[in-house]
Amino acid sequence: MRILGGWIALTPEVDAKLLFGRHVWDCAQHADLWGKRLPELRAAAQVSEPGGPAVVAAFDLIETAERPEQTVERVTAIYRVVKPHLATVYERHLAVANPVYEPPTRRILLRCIEEERRHAAAGALVLERLFARDRASADRARLWERKLLDALGAARGVTGDVELPLVAEPATPPERASVAQDLVTPPSGFDVEAALGDLAAPLAAHRAALARGELAAVRGELGGEAPPEAVVEYARLVPPFERVEVVGVARIGRQRVVKLALAGPRGRQVLQERWTPTEAGWRIVTVEVTDSTS
Amino acid sequence: MDRPIAYDKLAREDRFVRMRTRDVANAKIEQGMPPFPDLSSEASMRDRIHGILVGEMQAMEGAGRSVYDFPDAPWEFTLDMARQVWDESRHVETYLGLLDHLGGYVGEFPETTLLWRCACAEDAAARVAGVNRGLEGLACDVFNQLIHIARKMGDPVIERSVDYVLADEITHVRMGSRWLNELTRGDAERRRRAIEFQDSIDERFNLGGQRQDGHHEVVPISIAKDARRLAGFTDEEIERLVKSTQRSQVY
Ligand SMILES: [Fe+2]
Ligand SMILES: [Fe+2]
């Protein structure tokens, strides 16, 4: 719950972000149910401690995947390792929980098993989408899963006494319809030409000049009101670029803020320029290199 | 993971164009537009809905951070923040739908990160005062006006959707009222600082001076007094807010 909560802000992809957002509350309720059950079993309410230092180490390892480009690692950790593992542990506990005097525990287990399996199935679908955007990421996911299972294996699972295998497939997979409630369709792409309107033609020429590294020509498109810092910003670019792609177009009244991703042999840079229509054609008024090769 | 994280770590897909609040407002003023969308045109309506969409996203991200950042806070606090994460994730979904309904797209307007910055406050009490009471209180005013305008426009989709979201926001403001009190019990200095943070937000982010005391038909954005009372605001606090709107700055 805590890790998912912390990761939402660190995850760029809207569908993965919303997947985490959906599940934080379910996880919190699971923890709350267990925390309330504790005093009924003569322990302190809402007090928990890790199963051992190796469990802490395994979760510390999970938390290291916090860079924006590591969404695949984040989803893999929670949805291919932690949640299926928890469901497995719960299922084994349920199998031995006495049906006469342990119904309070059994009810919590049943709810947690159902929801963890559903979450894992939803996570698997989001992971498929991520793999579709970047084929190589599937291999990364497999390696990361292996590494985390090893770390969790060294801890003998979350409770420190789990028999292998740490993750067992569900006896009956969750129904598609119930999984769908956890998923939000990612927002569709936008029509770049329509968003640019009559800026499309001058922007095409501008992109070509950027790709060739003709920064003098690019600077010539600065409007009279552009601040001197704009020139300095352009100096931060390291051309040439193989691809200059329009990745974002926002409007402020008649103006357009265009975000370009520039990919070249020396890495990827992101250039954000605000364009304004003038009598002499479109001119750039502000420039920002928001992300550069480091 | 750091507790809290640096505010510039907020992750977005490329299609989002991020700008400073002041720069967006200035670019609008240069073009003779009001700094905050006045809902007088379709584009202005989309601008407002898009602004709320990214605000909901930041609210979800901020509440998620509060779940992570304060492991030593009372468990019930964490539970409330986790609930808020879920609510905000549904609000994001709602506003994605509304943006689509209006023919807009994600990224069509610049994103400013005002809410997120407030959500990075180090103290949990300041966070709930600033975000839940200050900014989500402001959201109550804005949503109330949006419902009123949608009704006048005859758009039941916007009217009903926003009404559901408003109900949740009142709950979030109420959570803020509760936790501001509980977290600062017996610590007058911490309470004073948290309230000061909230007051500074109320004064600075007043929707270009549009938020005022009065009926929907008379003022651009009416302070939602009933919603605020439901959310745990005292009459004295509402009076103070009314006064602060009379001396507010542009943004
Ligand atoms: Fe919300
Ligand atoms: Fe909220």
Coordinates of C-alpha atoms and ligand atoms in Angstrom, one line a residue:
Chain A
M1 CA 0.0 0.0 0.0
R2 CA 2.6 2.5 1.0
I3 CA 4.9 1.7 -1.9
L4 CA 2.1 1.9 -4.4
G5 CA 1.0 5.3 -2.9
G6 CA 4.5 6.7 -3.1
W7 CA 5.0 5.5 -6.7
I8 CA 1.9 7.2 -8.2
A9 CA 3.7 10.5 -8.6
L10 CA 6.8 8.8 -10.0
T11 CA 5.0 6.9 -12.8
P12 CA 4.4 8.8 -16.0
E13 CA 2.0 6.4 -17.8
V14 CA -1.6 7.5 -17.0
D15 CA -3.0 3.9 -17.1
A16 CA -0.3 2.6 -14.7
K17 CA -0.7 5.6 -12.5
L18 CA -4.4 5.0 -12.2
L19 CA -3.9 1.3 -11.6
F20 CA -1.8 2.1 -8.6
G21 CA -4.4 4.8 -7.5
R22 CA -7.2 2.3 -7.7
H23 CA -5.5 -0.3 -5.6
V24 CA -4.0 1.8 -2.7
W25 CA -7.4 1.9 -1.0
D26 CA -8.1 -1.9 -1.4
C27 CA -4.6 -2.6 0.1
A28 CA -5.3 -0.1 2.9
Q29 CA -8.5 -1.9 3.7
H30 CA -6.8 -5.3 3.8
A31 CA -4.2 -4.0 6.2
D32 CA -7.0 -2.4 8.3
L33 CA -8.9 -5.7 8.5
W34 CA -5.8 -7.6 9.6
G35 CA -4.9 -4.8 12.1
K36 CA -8.4 -5.0 13.6
R37 CA -8.3 -8.8 13.8
L38 CA -5.0 -8.7 15.8
P39 CA -6.5 -7.7 19.2
E40 CA -9.2 -10.4 18.8
L41 CA -6.3 -12.8 18.8
R42 CA -4.7 -11.2 21.9
A43 CA -2.1 -9.0 20.0
A44 CA -2.0 -5.2 19.8
A45 CA -4.3 -3.6 17.2
Q46 CA -2.7 -2.2 14.0
V47 CA 0.8 -3.0 15.0
S48 CA 2.9 -4.9 12.5
E49 CA 6.5 -5.8 12.0
P50 CA 8.4 -7.4 9.1
G51 CA 9.1 -11.1 9.1
G52 CA 12.8 -10.5 9.4
P53 CA 15.7 -8.4 8.0
A54 CA 15.6 -10.4 4.7
V55 CA 12.0 -9.4 4.2
V56 CA 13.0 -5.7 4.7
A57 CA 15.8 -6.2 2.2
A58 CA 13.5 -7.6 -0.4
F59 CA 11.1 -4.7 -0.1
D60 CA 14.0 -2.2 -0.1
L61 CA 15.0 -3.8 -3.4
I62 CA 11.5 -3.4 -4.8
E63 CA 11.5 0.3 -3.8
T64 CA 14.7 1.0 -5.8
A65 CA 12.7 1.0 -9.1
E66 CA 11.7 4.7 -8.8
R67 CA 13.0 6.2 -12.0
P68 CA 10.3 7.4 -14.5
E69 CA 11.4 4.8 -17.1
Q70 CA 11.1 1.9 -14.6
T71 CA 7.3 1.6 -14.7
V72 CA 7.7 -2.0 -16.0
E73 CA 9.8 -2.9 -13.0
R74 CA 7.3 -1.3 -10.6
V75 CA 4.3 -3.1 -12.1
T76 CA 6.2 -6.4 -12.3
A77 CA 7.3 -6.1 -8.6
I78 CA 3.8 -5.6 -7.2
Y79 CA 1.6 -7.4 -9.7
R80 CA 3.8 -10.4 -10.7
V81 CA 5.6 -10.9 -7.4
V82 CA 4.1 -9.3 -4.3
K83 CA 0.4 -9.7 -4.9
P84 CA 0.5 -13.2 -6.3
H85 CA 2.8 -14.2 -3.4
L86 CA 0.4 -12.7 -0.9
A87 CA -2.5 -14.5 -2.5
T88 CA -0.6 -17.7 -2.4
V89 CA 0.2 -17.3 1.3
Y90 CA -3.4 -16.5 2.0
E91 CA -4.7 -19.5 0.1
R92 CA -2.4 -21.8 2.0
H93 CA -3.5 -20.3 5.3
L94 CA -7.2 -20.6 4.3
A95 CA -6.7 -24.3 3.6
V96 CA -5.6 -24.9 7.2
A97 CA -7.8 -22.3 9.0
N98 CA -10.3 -24.1 11.2
P99 CA -13.8 -23.6 9.8
V100 CA -15.5 -23.7 13.2
Y101 CA -13.5 -21.2 15.2
E102 CA -11.6 -19.2 12.6
P103 CA -14.4 -17.8 10.4
P104 CA -13.4 -14.2 11.3
T105 CA -9.9 -14.9 9.8
R106 CA -11.3 -16.9 6.9
R107 CA -13.6 -14.1 5.8
I108 CA -10.7 -11.7 5.7
L109 CA -8.6 -14.3 3.8
L110 CA -11.4 -14.8 1.3
R111 CA -11.8 -11.1 0.6
C112 CA -8.0 -10.6 0.3
I113 CA -7.5 -13.6 -2.0
E114 CA -10.2 -12.5 -4.3
E115 CA -8.9 -8.9 -4.5
E116 CA -5.2 -9.7 -4.7
R117 CA -5.9 -12.1 -7.6
R118 CA -8.1 -9.5 -9.3
H119 CA -5.4 -6.9 -8.9
A120 CA -2.7 -9.2 -10.3
A121 CA -4.9 -9.9 -13.3
A122 CA -5.4 -6.1 -13.9
G123 CA -1.7 -5.5 -13.5
A124 CA -0.9 -8.2 -16.0
L125 CA -3.1 -6.4 -18.6
V126 CA -1.4 -3.0 -17.9
L127 CA 2.0 -4.8 -18.2
E128 CA 0.9 -6.1 -21.6
R129 CA 0.2 -2.6 -22.7
L130 CA 3.6 -1.5 -21.5
F131 CA 5.4 -4.3 -23.3
A132 CA 3.5 -3.4 -26.5
R133 CA 5.0 0.1 -26.3
D134 CA 8.5 -1.2 -25.7
R135 CA 9.2 -4.8 -26.7
A136 CA 12.6 -5.0 -24.9
S137 CA 10.9 -4.2 -21.6
A138 CA 9.4 -7.8 -21.4
D139 CA 12.9 -9.2 -21.0
R140 CA 13.7 -6.6 -18.3
A141 CA 10.5 -7.6 -16.5
R142 CA 11.5 -11.3 -16.5
L143 CA 14.9 -10.5 -15.1
W144 CA 13.5 -8.2 -12.4
E145 CA 10.8 -10.8 -11.4
R146 CA 13.5 -13.4 -11.1
K147 CA 15.7 -11.1 -8.9
L148 CA 12.8 -10.2 -6.6
L149 CA 11.7 -13.8 -6.2
D150 CA 15.2 -14.7 -5.3
A151 CA 15.3 -11.9 -2.7
L152 CA 11.9 -13.0 -1.3
G153 CA 13.1 -16.6 -1.4
A154 CA 16.1 -15.7 0.8
A155 CA 13.6 -14.2 3.3
R156 CA 11.4 -17.4 3.0
G157 CA 8.5 -15.2 1.9
V158 CA 6.7 -12.3 3.6
T159 CA 6.2 -14.2 6.8
G160 CA 9.7 -15.8 6.9
D161 CA 8.3 -19.4 6.8
V162 CA 6.8 -19.8 3.4
E163 CA 7.4 -23.1 1.6
L164 CA 8.4 -23.0 -2.1
P165 CA 7.0 -22.1 -4.6
L166 CA 6.5 -18.6 -3.4
V167 CA 3.9 -17.9 -6.1
A168 CA 1.2 -20.4 -7.2
E169 CA -1.2 -19.8 -10.0
P170 CA -4.8 -19.2 -8.8
A171 CA -7.1 -22.2 -8.8
T172 CA -9.7 -20.3 -10.8
P173 CA -8.6 -17.1 -12.6
P174 CA -10.6 -14.0 -11.9
E175 CA -13.4 -13.1 -14.3
R176 CA -12.7 -10.6 -17.0
A177 CA -15.6 -8.4 -16.1
S178 CA -14.4 -8.1 -12.5
V179 CA -10.9 -7.3 -13.6
A180 CA -12.2 -4.6 -15.9
Q181 CA -13.4 -2.5 -12.9
D182 CA -9.7 -1.9 -12.0
L183 CA -8.7 -0.6 -15.4
V184 CA -9.0 2.8 -17.1
T185 CA -8.6 3.0 -20.8
P186 CA -5.6 5.1 -21.5
P187 CA -6.4 8.4 -23.1
S188 CA -6.3 8.3 -26.9
G189 CA -3.7 10.1 -28.9
F190 CA -4.3 13.5 -30.4
D191 CA -4.3 14.8 -33.9
V192 CA -1.1 16.8 -34.2
E193 CA -1.9 18.5 -37.5
A194 CA -5.3 19.6 -36.2
A195 CA -3.8 20.8 -32.9
L196 CA -1.2 22.8 -34.8
G197 CA -3.5 24.3 -37.4
D198 CA -1.6 26.8 -39.6
L199 CA 1.5 26.4 -37.4
A200 CA 2.0 23.0 -39.0
A201 CA 3.9 24.2 -42.1
P202 CA 6.3 26.6 -40.4
L203 CA 6.9 24.0 -37.6
A204 CA 7.8 21.4 -40.2
A205 CA 10.6 23.7 -41.5
H206 CA 11.6 24.6 -38.0
R207 CA 12.0 20.9 -37.1
A208 CA 14.1 20.2 -40.2
A209 CA 16.4 23.1 -39.2
L210 CA 16.7 21.7 -35.7
A211 CA 17.5 18.3 -37.0
R212 CA 20.3 19.7 -39.1
G213 CA 21.6 21.7 -36.2
E214 CA 21.0 25.1 -38.0
L215 CA 20.6 26.9 -34.8
A216 CA 21.2 30.4 -36.4
A217 CA 18.1 29.8 -38.6
V218 CA 16.2 28.5 -35.5
R219 CA 17.1 31.6 -33.6
G220 CA 15.9 33.8 -36.5
E221 CA 12.4 32.6 -35.6
L222 CA 12.4 34.2 -32.2
G223 CA 10.0 37.0 -31.9
G224 CA 11.0 40.5 -30.8
E225 CA 9.6 40.0 -27.3
A226 CA 11.5 36.8 -26.7
P227 CA 13.8 37.2 -23.7
P228 CA 17.6 36.9 -24.2
E229 CA 17.6 33.6 -22.2
A230 CA 15.9 32.0 -25.2
V231 CA 19.1 32.1 -27.2
V232 CA 21.0 30.6 -24.2
E233 CA 18.4 27.7 -24.1
Y234 CA 19.1 26.9 -27.8
A235 CA 22.8 26.7 -27.0
R236 CA 22.0 23.8 -24.7
L237 CA 20.9 21.6 -27.6
V238 CA 23.4 19.1 -29.0
P239 CA 22.6 18.5 -32.6
P240 CA 22.4 16.8 -35.1
F241 CA 19.2 14.9 -34.4
E242 CA 17.9 11.9 -36.3
R243 CA 14.3 12.5 -35.3
V244 CA 12.5 15.7 -34.2
E245 CA 9.1 14.6 -33.1
V246 CA 6.1 16.6 -32.0
V247 CA 5.0 15.0 -28.7
G248 CA 2.8 17.7 -27.2
V249 CA 0.8 20.7 -28.4
A250 CA -1.0 22.9 -25.8
R251 CA -3.0 26.0 -26.5
I252 CA -3.1 29.3 -24.7
G253 CA -5.6 31.4 -26.5
R254 CA -4.2 31.9 -30.1
Q255 CA -0.7 30.8 -29.0
R256 CA 0.6 27.2 -29.1
V257 CA 3.1 25.6 -26.8
V258 CA 4.8 22.9 -28.8
K259 CA 6.9 20.2 -27.2
L260 CA 9.5 18.5 -29.4
A261 CA 11.4 15.3 -28.6
L262 CA 14.8 15.4 -30.2
A263 CA 16.7 12.1 -30.6
G264 CA 20.2 12.0 -31.7
P265 CA 23.5 10.1 -31.3
R266 CA 24.2 11.9 -28.1
G267 CA 20.8 11.2 -26.5
R268 CA 17.3 12.6 -26.2
Q269 CA 16.4 16.2 -25.4
V270 CA 13.0 17.8 -25.0
L271 CA 12.4 21.3 -26.3
Q272 CA 9.4 23.3 -25.3
E273 CA 8.6 26.4 -27.4
R274 CA 5.7 28.9 -27.1
W275 CA 4.6 30.2 -30.5
T276 CA 2.5 33.3 -31.2
P277 CA 0.9 34.3 -34.5
T278 CA 2.2 37.8 -35.7
E279 CA 1.7 39.7 -38.9
A280 CA 5.0 38.4 -40.1
G281 CA 3.9 34.8 -39.4
W282 CA 4.4 32.5 -36.4
R283 CA 7.2 33.5 -34.0
I284 CA 8.7 31.9 -30.9
V285 CA 8.3 33.8 -27.7
T286 CA 9.7 31.5 -25.0
V287 CA 12.0 28.5 -25.2
E288 CA 12.8 25.8 -22.6
V289 CA 14.9 22.8 -22.8
T290 CA 13.0 20.8 -20.2
D291 CA 14.9 17.6 -20.3
S292 CA 18.4 17.1 -21.6
T293 CA 21.1 14.5 -21.9
S294 CA 23.0 14.3 -18.7
Chain B
M1 CA 12.4 6.4 -2.0
D2 CA 12.9 9.8 -0.4
R3 CA 10.3 11.1 2.2
P4 CA 9.1 13.5 0.8
I5 CA 10.4 13.4 -2.8
A6 CA 11.6 16.6 -4.6
Y7 CA 8.7 18.3 -6.3
D8 CA 10.4 18.2 -9.7
K9 CA 10.2 14.4 -9.7
L10 CA 6.5 14.5 -10.7
A11 CA 6.4 12.1 -13.7
R12 CA 4.3 12.8 -16.8
E13 CA 3.8 11.4 -20.3
D14 CA 5.4 13.5 -23.0
R15 CA 2.1 14.9 -24.2
F16 CA 1.7 17.0 -21.0
V17 CA 3.1 20.5 -21.4
R18 CA 4.1 21.9 -18.0
M19 CA 4.4 25.6 -17.4
R20 CA 4.5 27.9 -14.4
T21 CA 1.2 29.3 -13.3
R22 CA 2.4 32.8 -13.6
D23 CA 3.7 32.3 -17.2
V24 CA 0.4 30.8 -18.3
A25 CA -1.5 33.7 -16.7
N26 CA 0.8 36.3 -18.3
A27 CA 0.5 34.7 -21.7
K28 CA -3.3 34.9 -21.4
I29 CA -3.3 38.5 -20.1
E30 CA -1.0 39.5 -23.1
Q31 CA -3.7 38.2 -25.4
G32 CA -6.5 40.1 -23.5
M33 CA -7.8 36.9 -21.9
P34 CA -8.8 36.4 -18.3
P35 CA -6.0 34.6 -16.4
F36 CA -8.4 31.9 -15.3
P37 CA -10.9 30.5 -17.8
D38 CA -14.2 32.3 -17.5
L39 CA -16.3 29.6 -19.3
S40 CA -17.5 32.1 -21.9
S41 CA -16.5 29.8 -24.8
E42 CA -16.1 26.1 -25.6
A43 CA -12.4 26.4 -25.5
S44 CA -12.6 28.1 -22.2
M45 CA -14.8 25.3 -20.8
R46 CA -12.3 22.7 -22.1
D47 CA -9.5 24.7 -20.5
R48 CA -11.2 24.6 -17.2
I49 CA -12.0 20.9 -17.4
H50 CA -8.4 20.2 -18.4
G51 CA -7.2 22.3 -15.4
I52 CA -9.4 20.3 -13.1
L53 CA -8.2 17.0 -14.7
V54 CA -4.6 17.7 -14.0
G55 CA -5.5 19.0 -10.5
E56 CA -7.3 15.7 -9.8
M57 CA -4.2 13.8 -10.9
Q58 CA -1.9 15.9 -8.7
A59 CA -4.4 15.4 -5.8
M60 CA -4.2 11.6 -6.3
E61 CA -0.4 11.8 -6.5
G62 CA -0.2 14.0 -3.4
A63 CA -2.5 11.8 -1.3
G64 CA -0.4 8.8 -2.4
R65 CA 2.7 10.5 -1.2
S66 CA 0.9 11.2 2.2
V67 CA 0.3 7.4 2.5
Y68 CA 4.0 6.8 1.9
D69 CA 5.7 9.8 3.6
F70 CA 4.2 9.5 7.1
P71 CA 4.7 5.9 8.4
D72 CA 4.5 7.2 12.0
A73 CA 1.3 9.1 11.6
P74 CA -1.9 7.6 13.2
W75 CA -3.1 4.6 11.1
E76 CA -6.5 6.3 10.6
F77 CA -4.8 9.2 8.9
T78 CA -3.1 6.8 6.5
L79 CA -6.4 5.1 5.9
D80 CA -8.1 8.5 5.1
M81 CA -5.3 9.4 2.7
A82 CA -5.6 5.9 1.0
R83 CA -9.3 6.4 0.6
Q84 CA -8.6 9.8 -1.0
V85 CA -6.2 8.3 -3.5
W86 CA -8.9 6.0 -4.7
D87 CA -11.5 8.9 -4.9
E88 CA -9.0 11.0 -6.8
S89 CA -8.3 8.2 -9.2
R90 CA -12.0 8.0 -10.0
H91 CA -12.1 11.8 -10.4
V92 CA -9.3 11.6 -12.9
E93 CA -11.4 9.0 -14.8
T94 CA -14.5 11.3 -14.6
Y95 CA -12.6 14.3 -16.0
L96 CA -10.9 12.2 -18.7
G97 CA -14.5 11.4 -19.8
L98 CA -15.7 15.0 -19.6
L99 CA -12.7 16.2 -21.6
D100 CA -13.6 13.6 -24.2
H101 CA -17.3 14.7 -24.0
L102 CA -16.2 18.3 -24.9
G103 CA -14.0 17.1 -27.8
G104 CA -10.7 18.0 -26.0
Y105 CA -7.6 15.9 -25.6
V106 CA -5.2 15.2 -22.8
G107 CA -2.4 17.8 -23.1
E108 CA -4.5 20.4 -24.9
F109 CA -3.7 23.0 -22.3
P110 CA -0.6 23.6 -20.2
E111 CA -0.4 21.9 -16.8
T112 CA 0.6 24.0 -13.8
T113 CA 1.7 22.2 -10.7
L114 CA 0.5 24.4 -8.0
L115 CA -1.5 21.6 -6.1
W116 CA 1.5 19.2 -6.3
R117 CA 3.8 21.8 -4.9
C118 CA 1.5 22.3 -1.9
A119 CA 1.3 18.5 -1.6
C120 CA 5.1 18.4 -1.1
A121 CA 4.9 20.2 2.3
E122 CA 7.0 18.4 4.8
D123 CA 4.6 18.5 7.6
A124 CA 1.5 16.3 7.4
A125 CA -0.6 18.9 9.2
A126 CA 0.5 21.6 6.7
R127 CA -0.3 19.3 3.8
V128 CA -3.9 18.6 4.9
A129 CA -4.4 22.3 5.8
G130 CA -3.0 23.5 2.5
V131 CA -4.2 20.8 0.1
N132 CA -7.4 19.4 1.7
R133 CA -8.7 22.6 3.3
G134 CA -7.2 25.3 1.1
L135 CA -7.1 23.8 -2.4
E136 CA -9.9 21.3 -2.1
G137 CA -12.0 24.0 -0.4
L138 CA -11.3 26.1 -3.5
A139 CA -12.3 23.1 -5.6
C140 CA -15.7 23.1 -3.8
D141 CA -16.2 26.7 -4.9
V142 CA -15.2 25.9 -8.5
F143 CA -17.2 22.7 -8.8
N144 CA -20.3 24.4 -7.3
Q145 CA -20.1 27.1 -10.0
L146 CA -19.4 24.5 -12.7
I147 CA -22.6 22.6 -11.7
H148 CA -24.5 25.8 -11.8
I149 CA -23.2 26.7 -15.3
A150 CA -23.7 23.2 -16.7
R151 CA -27.3 23.3 -15.5
K152 CA -27.8 26.7 -17.2
M153 CA -26.2 25.3 -20.4
G154 CA -28.4 22.2 -20.2
D155 CA -25.5 19.8 -20.0
P156 CA -26.6 17.0 -17.6
V157 CA -23.4 15.0 -18.2
I158 CA -21.2 17.7 -16.7
E159 CA -23.8 18.7 -14.1
R160 CA -24.1 15.2 -12.7
S161 CA -20.5 14.1 -13.0
V162 CA -19.3 17.2 -11.2
D163 CA -21.9 16.8 -8.5
Y164 CA -20.6 13.4 -7.6
V165 CA -17.1 14.7 -7.5
L166 CA -18.1 17.6 -5.3
A167 CA -19.6 15.2 -2.7
D168 CA -16.2 13.5 -2.5
E169 CA -14.3 16.8 -2.2
I170 CA -16.5 17.8 0.7
T171 CA -15.4 14.6 2.4
H172 CA -11.8 15.4 1.6
V173 CA -12.0 18.9 3.1
R174 CA -13.7 17.3 6.1
M175 CA -10.7 14.9 6.4
G176 CA -8.5 17.9 6.3
S177 CA -10.4 19.6 9.1
R178 CA -10.2 16.5 11.2
W179 CA -6.5 15.8 10.7
L180 CA -5.5 19.5 11.1
N181 CA -7.0 19.3 14.6
E182 CA -5.8 15.9 15.5
L183 CA -2.3 16.1 14.3
T184 CA -1.7 19.5 16.0
R185 CA -3.4 18.7 19.3
G186 CA -1.3 20.1 22.1
D187 CA 1.1 21.7 19.6
A188 CA 0.0 25.3 19.1
E189 CA 3.0 26.3 17.1
R190 CA 2.6 23.4 14.6
R191 CA -1.1 24.4 14.3
R192 CA -0.3 28.0 13.7
R193 CA 2.2 27.2 10.9
A194 CA -0.3 24.8 9.2
I195 CA -3.1 27.4 9.3
E196 CA -0.7 30.1 8.0
F197 CA 0.2 27.8 5.1
Q198 CA -3.5 27.4 4.3
D199 CA -4.2 31.1 4.6
S200 CA -1.3 31.9 2.2
I201 CA -2.9 29.5 -0.3
D202 CA -6.3 31.0 0.1
E203 CA -4.9 34.5 -0.5
R204 CA -2.6 33.6 -3.4
F205 CA -4.7 31.3 -5.4
N206 CA -8.0 33.1 -5.7
L207 CA -8.7 32.4 -9.4
G208 CA -7.7 35.8 -10.6
G209 CA -10.0 37.5 -8.0
Q210 CA -13.0 35.8 -9.5
R211 CA -13.9 34.0 -6.2
Q212 CA -16.1 36.2 -4.1
D213 CA -18.9 36.3 -1.6
G214 CA -22.3 36.4 -3.3
H215 CA -24.8 34.5 -5.5
H216 CA -23.8 32.6 -8.7
E217 CA -25.6 35.2 -10.8
V218 CA -23.9 38.1 -9.2
V219 CA -20.2 37.0 -8.8
P220 CA -18.0 34.9 -11.2
I221 CA -17.3 32.2 -8.6
S222 CA -19.3 32.1 -5.5
I223 CA -17.7 30.9 -2.2
A224 CA -19.6 27.6 -1.5
K225 CA -20.5 28.4 2.0
D226 CA -22.9 25.4 2.5
A227 CA -20.4 22.9 1.1
R228 CA -17.7 24.4 3.4
R229 CA -19.9 24.2 6.5
L230 CA -20.5 20.5 5.6
A231 CA -16.7 20.1 5.4
G232 CA -16.0 21.4 8.9
F233 CA -15.3 25.1 8.2
T234 CA -16.5 27.4 11.0
D235 CA -18.4 30.6 10.3
E236 CA -15.4 32.5 11.5
E237 CA -13.2 30.8 9.0
I238 CA -15.6 31.4 6.2
E239 CA -15.7 35.1 7.1
R240 CA -11.9 35.2 7.1
L241 CA -11.9 33.6 3.6
V242 CA -14.4 36.2 2.3
K243 CA -12.1 39.0 3.7
S244 CA -9.0 37.5 2.1
T245 CA -10.7 37.4 -1.4
Q246 CA -11.2 41.1 -1.1
R247 CA -7.4 41.8 -1.0
S248 CA -6.2 39.0 -3.3
Q249 CA -3.6 39.1 -6.0
V250 CA -4.0 38.2 -9.6
Y251 CA -3.2 34.5 -9.7
Ligands
FE1 FE -10.8 15.2 -6.5
FE2 FE -10.1 15.6 -3.4

